[in-house]
Amino acid sequence: MQIFLDTANVDEIRESLELGIVSGVTTNPSLVAKENNNDFFSLVKTISELVPGPVSAEVIAIDAVGMIAEAEKLADISENVVIKIPMTAEGLKAVRVLSLQGINTNVTLVFSLNQAILAARAGATYVSPFIGRLDDVGYDGMSLVKDIVSVFKTYELKTQVIAASVRHPMHVINAAKAGSHIATIPYKILMQMIEHPITTIGIDKFLADWEKAKATKE
Ligand code: G3P
């Protein structure tokens, strides 16, 4: 499973890229708004230059014509920019046109298998089921990921699944077990994934033993 970072924060992206495990970045209007950056296009440009992989940037328009116009401008920034399109009828129309133009898309706000199938049939490069938001309203977000992965496999649909709205490390483990192609992860959760209490205890013990052995030799 590939790891994408779910953030629009340039420092978090720089830090995570140094770890050598981040294959892409996803943003959304809420994440971009948190950055207090008035120039969305220059932020997308900065991120797309930093990241050697797909960078999802979302359109704001809600009609297909407007979405396509925004998407074309965003796609012009760099080849690795992926256009995030909300899962609506207008969104599907836009995905169809963009896919025919060779522009990669990530259909977002996916909450059902039917929505995922439609997005794939329209030509989406990625679909993003939102696990955490489904869990929030009493549905099992992970079983949606499993269903999408299995149906896409059955019908040999090329669209890749991005497990999104990841809220804790168990979501990442279960997304990997479900066969999700990608999990997009907030920086804080990525840091939590690195930590294990027994690793820390183990390092402390190795260092203590080393120092003890050094002291007895002196
Ligand atoms: O990028 C979309 C998604 O990951 C948002 O997550 O936590 O706002 O539901 P969240």
PDB file of C-alpha atoms and ligand atoms in Angstrom:
ATOM      1  CA  MET A   1       0.000   0.000   0.000  1.00  0.00           C
ATOM      2  CA  GLN A   2       1.340   3.426  -0.901  1.00  0.00           C
ATOM      3  CA  ILE A   3       1.389   6.226   1.667  1.00  0.00           C
ATOM      4  CA  PHE A   4       0.139   9.672   0.692  1.00  0.00           C
ATOM      5  CA  LEU A   5       0.229  12.610   3.090  1.00  0.00           C
ATOM      6  CA  ASP A   6      -3.130  14.311   3.700  1.00  0.00           C
ATOM      7  CA  THR A   7      -2.071  17.914   4.237  1.00  0.00           C
ATOM      8  CA  ALA A   8      -1.487  21.279   2.570  1.00  0.00           C
ATOM      9  CA  ASN A   9       1.245  22.182   5.072  1.00  0.00           C
ATOM     10  CA  VAL A  10       4.601  22.594   3.324  1.00  0.00           C
ATOM     11  CA  ASP A  11       6.665  21.969   6.488  1.00  0.00           C
ATOM     12  CA  GLU A  12       4.839  18.704   7.172  1.00  0.00           C
ATOM     13  CA  ILE A  13       5.393  17.658   3.549  1.00  0.00           C
ATOM     14  CA  ARG A  14       9.135  18.499   3.710  1.00  0.00           C
ATOM     15  CA  GLU A  15       9.557  16.600   7.013  1.00  0.00           C
ATOM     16  CA  SER A  16       7.679  13.531   5.765  1.00  0.00           C
ATOM     17  CA  LEU A  17       9.484  13.396   2.421  1.00  0.00           C
ATOM     18  CA  GLU A  18      12.779  13.058   4.302  1.00  0.00           C
ATOM     19  CA  LEU A  19      11.476   9.773   5.713  1.00  0.00           C
ATOM     20  CA  GLY A  20      11.449   8.371   2.187  1.00  0.00           C
ATOM     21  CA  ILE A  21       8.040   6.728   2.508  1.00  0.00           C
ATOM     22  CA  VAL A  22       5.646   9.323   1.058  1.00  0.00           C
ATOM     23  CA  SER A  23       4.503   8.670  -2.527  1.00  0.00           C
ATOM     24  CA  GLY A  24       2.044  11.536  -2.908  1.00  0.00           C
ATOM     25  CA  VAL A  25      -0.004  14.278  -1.245  1.00  0.00           C
ATOM     26  CA  THR A  26      -3.718  14.984  -1.044  1.00  0.00           C
ATOM     27  CA  THR A  27      -5.224  18.340  -0.127  1.00  0.00           C
ATOM     28  CA  ASN A  28      -8.764  19.610   0.180  1.00  0.00           C
ATOM     29  CA  PRO A  29     -10.279  23.100   0.568  1.00  0.00           C
ATOM     30  CA  SER A  30     -10.418  22.760   4.388  1.00  0.00           C
ATOM     31  CA  LEU A  31      -6.743  21.759   4.603  1.00  0.00           C
ATOM     32  CA  VAL A  32      -5.755  24.610   2.247  1.00  0.00           C
ATOM     33  CA  ALA A  33      -7.849  27.123   4.267  1.00  0.00           C
ATOM     34  CA  LYS A  34      -5.901  26.169   7.436  1.00  0.00           C
ATOM     35  CA  GLU A  35      -2.664  27.333   5.797  1.00  0.00           C
ATOM     36  CA  ASN A  36      -3.716  31.014   5.559  1.00  0.00           C
ATOM     37  CA  ASN A  37      -2.256  31.147   2.070  1.00  0.00           C
ATOM     38  CA  ASN A  38      -4.195  33.452  -0.228  1.00  0.00           C
ATOM     39  CA  ASP A  39      -2.626  32.085  -3.376  1.00  0.00           C
ATOM     40  CA  PHE A  40      -3.980  28.543  -3.884  1.00  0.00           C
ATOM     41  CA  PHE A  41      -2.241  28.119  -7.231  1.00  0.00           C
ATOM     42  CA  SER A  42       1.187  29.045  -5.892  1.00  0.00           C
ATOM     43  CA  LEU A  43       0.678  26.682  -2.932  1.00  0.00           C
ATOM     44  CA  VAL A  44      -0.188  23.835  -5.317  1.00  0.00           C
ATOM     45  CA  LYS A  45       2.882  24.747  -7.399  1.00  0.00           C
ATOM     46  CA  THR A  46       5.154  24.641  -4.336  1.00  0.00           C
ATOM     47  CA  ILE A  47       3.745  21.290  -3.198  1.00  0.00           C
ATOM     48  CA  SER A  48       3.897  19.764  -6.680  1.00  0.00           C
ATOM     49  CA  GLU A  49       7.566  20.796  -7.002  1.00  0.00           C
ATOM     50  CA  LEU A  50       8.423  19.229  -3.642  1.00  0.00           C
ATOM     51  CA  VAL A  51       6.590  15.928  -4.127  1.00  0.00           C
ATOM     52  CA  PRO A  52       7.853  13.389  -6.654  1.00  0.00           C
ATOM     53  CA  GLY A  53       4.389  11.874  -7.052  1.00  0.00           C
ATOM     54  CA  PRO A  54       0.711  12.732  -7.406  1.00  0.00           C
ATOM     55  CA  VAL A  55      -0.584  15.868  -5.654  1.00  0.00           C
ATOM     56  CA  SER A  56      -4.376  16.150  -5.407  1.00  0.00           C
ATOM     57  CA  ALA A  57      -5.841  19.663  -5.572  1.00  0.00           C
ATOM     58  CA  GLU A  58      -9.609  20.126  -5.341  1.00  0.00           C
ATOM     59  CA  VAL A  59     -11.879  22.237  -7.519  1.00  0.00           C
ATOM     60  CA  ILE A  60     -14.292  24.677  -5.884  1.00  0.00           C
ATOM     61  CA  ALA A  61     -16.840  24.966  -8.713  1.00  0.00           C
ATOM     62  CA  ILE A  62     -19.899  22.724  -8.416  1.00  0.00           C
ATOM     63  CA  ASP A  63     -20.900  22.704 -12.103  1.00  0.00           C
ATOM     64  CA  ALA A  64     -19.096  20.577 -14.684  1.00  0.00           C
ATOM     65  CA  VAL A  65     -18.087  23.506 -16.905  1.00  0.00           C
ATOM     66  CA  GLY A  66     -16.613  25.400 -13.961  1.00  0.00           C
ATOM     67  CA  MET A  67     -14.892  22.264 -12.614  1.00  0.00           C
ATOM     68  CA  ILE A  68     -13.292  21.570 -16.011  1.00  0.00           C
ATOM     69  CA  ALA A  69     -12.070  25.179 -16.340  1.00  0.00           C
ATOM     70  CA  GLU A  70     -10.490  25.083 -12.852  1.00  0.00           C
ATOM     71  CA  ALA A  71      -9.083  21.610 -13.467  1.00  0.00           C
ATOM     72  CA  GLU A  72      -7.371  22.695 -16.690  1.00  0.00           C
ATOM     73  CA  LYS A  73      -5.680  25.605 -14.871  1.00  0.00           C
ATOM     74  CA  LEU A  74      -4.571  23.361 -11.998  1.00  0.00           C
ATOM     75  CA  ALA A  75      -3.340  20.649 -14.379  1.00  0.00           C
ATOM     76  CA  ASP A  76      -1.243  23.296 -16.166  1.00  0.00           C
ATOM     77  CA  ILE A  77       0.781  23.841 -12.983  1.00  0.00           C
ATOM     78  CA  SER A  78       2.530  20.488 -13.247  1.00  0.00           C
ATOM     79  CA  GLU A  79       2.127  16.986 -14.658  1.00  0.00           C
ATOM     80  CA  ASN A  80       1.837  15.494 -11.170  1.00  0.00           C
ATOM     81  CA  VAL A  81      -1.224  17.563 -10.196  1.00  0.00           C
ATOM     82  CA  VAL A  82      -4.323  15.369  -9.835  1.00  0.00           C
ATOM     83  CA  ILE A  83      -7.705  17.066  -9.905  1.00  0.00           C
ATOM     84  CA  LYS A  84      -9.924  16.283  -6.945  1.00  0.00           C
ATOM     85  CA  ILE A  85     -13.563  16.309  -7.985  1.00  0.00           C
ATOM     86  CA  PRO A  86     -16.529  15.874  -5.623  1.00  0.00           C
ATOM     87  CA  MET A  87     -18.770  12.851  -6.258  1.00  0.00           C
ATOM     88  CA  THR A  88     -21.828  14.430  -7.911  1.00  0.00           C
ATOM     89  CA  ALA A  89     -23.513  14.135 -11.311  1.00  0.00           C
ATOM     90  CA  GLU A  90     -21.678  17.301 -12.410  1.00  0.00           C
ATOM     91  CA  GLY A  91     -18.483  15.827 -11.007  1.00  0.00           C
ATOM     92  CA  LEU A  92     -18.907  12.675 -13.105  1.00  0.00           C
ATOM     93  CA  LYS A  93     -19.401  14.760 -16.260  1.00  0.00           C
ATOM     94  CA  ALA A  94     -16.203  16.658 -15.471  1.00  0.00           C
ATOM     95  CA  VAL A  95     -14.264  13.431 -14.768  1.00  0.00           C
ATOM     96  CA  ARG A  96     -15.331  12.000 -18.123  1.00  0.00           C
ATOM     97  CA  VAL A  97     -14.100  15.089 -20.029  1.00  0.00           C
ATOM     98  CA  LEU A  98     -10.875  15.360 -18.026  1.00  0.00           C
ATOM     99  CA  SER A  99     -10.077  11.672 -18.413  1.00  0.00           C
ATOM    100  CA  LEU A 100     -10.493  11.997 -22.200  1.00  0.00           C
ATOM    101  CA  GLN A 101      -8.032  14.917 -22.034  1.00  0.00           C
ATOM    102  CA  GLY A 102      -5.546  12.736 -20.146  1.00  0.00           C
ATOM    103  CA  ILE A 103      -5.915  14.724 -16.902  1.00  0.00           C
ATOM    104  CA  ASN A 104      -5.760  12.582 -13.757  1.00  0.00           C
ATOM    105  CA  THR A 105      -8.644  12.831 -11.314  1.00  0.00           C
ATOM    106  CA  ASN A 106      -9.388  11.833  -7.733  1.00  0.00           C
ATOM    107  CA  VAL A 107     -13.112  11.520  -7.025  1.00  0.00           C
ATOM    108  CA  THR A 108     -13.616  12.614  -3.444  1.00  0.00           C
ATOM    109  CA  LEU A 109     -16.391  12.423  -0.832  1.00  0.00           C
ATOM    110  CA  VAL A 110     -17.145   8.818  -1.788  1.00  0.00           C
ATOM    111  CA  PHE A 111     -19.431   7.153   0.760  1.00  0.00           C
ATOM    112  CA  SER A 112     -20.909   4.193  -1.132  1.00  0.00           C
ATOM    113  CA  LEU A 113     -19.904   1.373  -3.460  1.00  0.00           C
ATOM    114  CA  ASN A 114     -22.249   2.689  -6.149  1.00  0.00           C
ATOM    115  CA  GLN A 115     -20.521   6.074  -6.078  1.00  0.00           C
ATOM    116  CA  ALA A 116     -17.133   4.360  -6.432  1.00  0.00           C
ATOM    117  CA  ILE A 117     -18.313   2.245  -9.400  1.00  0.00           C
ATOM    118  CA  LEU A 118     -19.723   5.309 -11.161  1.00  0.00           C
ATOM    119  CA  ALA A 119     -16.531   7.285 -10.603  1.00  0.00           C
ATOM    120  CA  ALA A 120     -14.448   4.415 -11.991  1.00  0.00           C
ATOM    121  CA  ARG A 121     -16.731   4.063 -15.014  1.00  0.00           C
ATOM    122  CA  ALA A 122     -16.438   7.805 -15.690  1.00  0.00           C
ATOM    123  CA  GLY A 123     -12.665   7.327 -15.898  1.00  0.00           C
ATOM    124  CA  ALA A 124     -11.422   8.450 -12.483  1.00  0.00           C
ATOM    125  CA  THR A 125      -7.764   7.741 -11.770  1.00  0.00           C
ATOM    126  CA  TYR A 126      -8.474   7.477  -8.022  1.00  0.00           C
ATOM    127  CA  VAL A 127     -11.516   7.240  -5.753  1.00  0.00           C
ATOM    128  CA  SER A 128     -11.375   8.414  -2.159  1.00  0.00           C
ATOM    129  CA  PRO A 129     -13.743   6.667   0.256  1.00  0.00           C
ATOM    130  CA  PHE A 130     -13.846   8.669   3.521  1.00  0.00           C
ATOM    131  CA  ILE A 131     -13.474   6.080   6.273  1.00  0.00           C
ATOM    132  CA  GLY A 132     -13.487   8.347   9.331  1.00  0.00           C
ATOM    133  CA  ARG A 133     -16.538  10.347   8.291  1.00  0.00           C
ATOM    134  CA  LEU A 134     -18.479   7.097   7.711  1.00  0.00           C
ATOM    135  CA  ASP A 135     -17.432   5.782  11.135  1.00  0.00           C
ATOM    136  CA  ASP A 136     -18.559   9.151  12.591  1.00  0.00           C
ATOM    137  CA  VAL A 137     -22.148   8.520  11.482  1.00  0.00           C
ATOM    138  CA  GLY A 138     -22.288   4.895  12.592  1.00  0.00           C
ATOM    139  CA  TYR A 139     -21.298   3.077   9.377  1.00  0.00           C
ATOM    140  CA  ASP A 140     -18.270   0.837   8.894  1.00  0.00           C
ATOM    141  CA  GLY A 141     -15.919   2.900   6.716  1.00  0.00           C
ATOM    142  CA  MET A 142     -13.459   0.051   6.294  1.00  0.00           C
ATOM    143  CA  SER A 143     -16.011  -2.398   4.896  1.00  0.00           C
ATOM    144  CA  LEU A 144     -16.648   0.161   2.120  1.00  0.00           C
ATOM    145  CA  VAL A 145     -12.931   0.144   1.274  1.00  0.00           C
ATOM    146  CA  LYS A 146     -12.965  -3.693   1.208  1.00  0.00           C
ATOM    147  CA  ASP A 147     -16.034  -3.736  -1.075  1.00  0.00           C
ATOM    148  CA  ILE A 148     -14.589  -1.192  -3.511  1.00  0.00           C
ATOM    149  CA  VAL A 149     -11.249  -3.023  -3.719  1.00  0.00           C
ATOM    150  CA  SER A 150     -13.004  -6.350  -4.320  1.00  0.00           C
ATOM    151  CA  VAL A 151     -15.444  -5.058  -6.966  1.00  0.00           C
ATOM    152  CA  PHE A 152     -12.713  -3.131  -8.816  1.00  0.00           C
ATOM    153  CA  LYS A 153     -10.675  -6.359  -8.868  1.00  0.00           C
ATOM    154  CA  THR A 154     -13.622  -8.455 -10.132  1.00  0.00           C
ATOM    155  CA  TYR A 155     -14.304  -6.095 -13.029  1.00  0.00           C
ATOM    156  CA  GLU A 156     -10.642  -5.230 -13.643  1.00  0.00           C
ATOM    157  CA  LEU A 157     -11.267  -1.520 -13.137  1.00  0.00           C
ATOM    158  CA  LYS A 158      -7.978   0.380 -13.178  1.00  0.00           C
ATOM    159  CA  THR A 159      -9.102   3.120 -10.777  1.00  0.00           C
ATOM    160  CA  GLN A 160      -7.024   3.095  -7.584  1.00  0.00           C
ATOM    161  CA  VAL A 161      -8.531   3.270  -4.123  1.00  0.00           C
ATOM    162  CA  ILE A 162      -7.294   5.919  -1.686  1.00  0.00           C
ATOM    163  CA  ALA A 163      -8.440   5.250   1.889  1.00  0.00           C
ATOM    164  CA  ALA A 164      -9.107   8.822   3.072  1.00  0.00           C
ATOM    165  CA  SER A 165     -10.390  10.521   6.221  1.00  0.00           C
ATOM    166  CA  VAL A 166      -7.939   8.396   8.191  1.00  0.00           C
ATOM    167  CA  ARG A 167      -8.226   9.228  11.889  1.00  0.00           C
ATOM    168  CA  HIS A 168      -5.868   6.806  13.691  1.00  0.00           C
ATOM    169  CA  PRO A 169      -3.163   4.173  13.038  1.00  0.00           C
ATOM    170  CA  MET A 170      -5.662   1.265  13.118  1.00  0.00           C
ATOM    171  CA  HIS A 171      -7.363   2.782  10.063  1.00  0.00           C
ATOM    172  CA  VAL A 172      -4.049   2.495   8.194  1.00  0.00           C
ATOM    173  CA  ILE A 173      -3.504  -1.135   9.274  1.00  0.00           C
ATOM    174  CA  ASN A 174      -7.023  -2.099   8.235  1.00  0.00           C
ATOM    175  CA  ALA A 175      -6.810  -0.186   4.934  1.00  0.00           C
ATOM    176  CA  ALA A 176      -3.660  -2.185   4.105  1.00  0.00           C
ATOM    177  CA  LYS A 177      -5.399  -5.457   5.059  1.00  0.00           C
ATOM    178  CA  ALA A 178      -8.390  -4.467   2.921  1.00  0.00           C
ATOM    179  CA  GLY A 179      -6.102  -4.138  -0.105  1.00  0.00           C
ATOM    180  CA  SER A 180      -6.442  -0.378  -0.517  1.00  0.00           C
ATOM    181  CA  HIS A 181      -3.894   0.790  -3.080  1.00  0.00           C
ATOM    182  CA  ILE A 182      -3.153   3.930  -1.086  1.00  0.00           C
ATOM    183  CA  ALA A 183      -3.896   5.427   2.332  1.00  0.00           C
ATOM    184  CA  THR A 184      -3.736   9.199   2.657  1.00  0.00           C
ATOM    185  CA  ILE A 185      -2.614   9.992   6.165  1.00  0.00           C
ATOM    186  CA  PRO A 186      -2.455  13.178   8.266  1.00  0.00           C
ATOM    187  CA  TYR A 187       1.072  14.046   9.493  1.00  0.00           C
ATOM    188  CA  LYS A 188       0.203  13.406  13.169  1.00  0.00           C
ATOM    189  CA  ILE A 189      -0.928   9.851  12.394  1.00  0.00           C
ATOM    190  CA  LEU A 190       2.145   9.189  10.268  1.00  0.00           C
ATOM    191  CA  MET A 191       4.269  10.137  13.305  1.00  0.00           C
ATOM    192  CA  GLN A 192       2.168   7.846  15.546  1.00  0.00           C
ATOM    193  CA  MET A 193       2.781   4.968  13.119  1.00  0.00           C
ATOM    194  CA  ILE A 194       6.544   5.282  13.607  1.00  0.00           C
ATOM    195  CA  GLU A 195       6.363   5.033  17.389  1.00  0.00           C
ATOM    196  CA  HIS A 196       6.192   1.808  19.378  1.00  0.00           C
ATOM    197  CA  PRO A 197       6.746   1.786  23.156  1.00  0.00           C
ATOM    198  CA  ILE A 198       8.813  -1.402  23.046  1.00  0.00           C
ATOM    199  CA  THR A 199      11.081   0.090  20.360  1.00  0.00           C
ATOM    200  CA  THR A 200      11.758   3.064  22.668  1.00  0.00           C
ATOM    201  CA  ILE A 201      12.347   0.765  25.662  1.00  0.00           C
ATOM    202  CA  GLY A 202      14.624  -1.400  23.485  1.00  0.00           C
ATOM    203  CA  ILE A 203      16.765   1.577  22.390  1.00  0.00           C
ATOM    204  CA  ASP A 204      17.037   2.805  26.003  1.00  0.00           C
ATOM    205  CA  LYS A 205      18.144  -0.671  27.155  1.00  0.00           C
ATOM    206  CA  PHE A 206      20.720  -1.068  24.352  1.00  0.00           C
ATOM    207  CA  LEU A 207      22.224   2.325  25.215  1.00  0.00           C
ATOM    208  CA  ALA A 208      22.206   1.617  28.977  1.00  0.00           C
ATOM    209  CA  ASP A 209      23.913  -1.792  28.462  1.00  0.00           C
ATOM    210  CA  TRP A 210      26.485  -0.168  26.154  1.00  0.00           C
ATOM    211  CA  GLU A 211      27.319   2.516  28.705  1.00  0.00           C
ATOM    212  CA  LYS A 212      27.490  -0.072  31.543  1.00  0.00           C
ATOM    213  CA  ALA A 213      29.905  -2.272  29.557  1.00  0.00           C
ATOM    214  CA  LYS A 214      32.044   0.794  28.718  1.00  0.00           C
ATOM    215  CA  ALA A 215      32.157   1.823  32.399  1.00  0.00           C
ATOM    216  CA  THR A 216      33.324  -1.651  33.573  1.00  0.00           C
ATOM    217  CA  LYS A 217      36.133  -1.654  30.954  1.00  0.00           C
ATOM    218  CA  GLU A 218      37.398   1.766  32.091  1.00  0.00           C
TER     219      GLU A 218
HETATM  220  O1  G3P B   1      -8.572  14.647   2.219  1.00  0.00           O
HETATM  221  C1  G3P B   1      -9.830  14.214   2.546  1.00  0.00           C
HETATM  222  C2  G3P B   1     -10.002  13.553   3.881  1.00  0.00           C
HETATM  223  O2  G3P B   1      -8.888  12.795   4.200  1.00  0.00           O
HETATM  224  C3  G3P B   1     -10.538  14.411   4.963  1.00  0.00           C
HETATM  225  O3  G3P B   1     -10.427  13.840   6.241  1.00  0.00           O
HETATM  226  O4  G3P B   1     -10.574  13.942   8.711  1.00  0.00           O
HETATM  227  O5  G3P B   1     -11.567  15.791   7.331  1.00  0.00           O
HETATM  228  O6  G3P B   1     -12.647  13.561   7.404  1.00  0.00           O
HETATM  229  P1  G3P B   1     -11.358  14.311   7.475  1.00  0.00           P
END
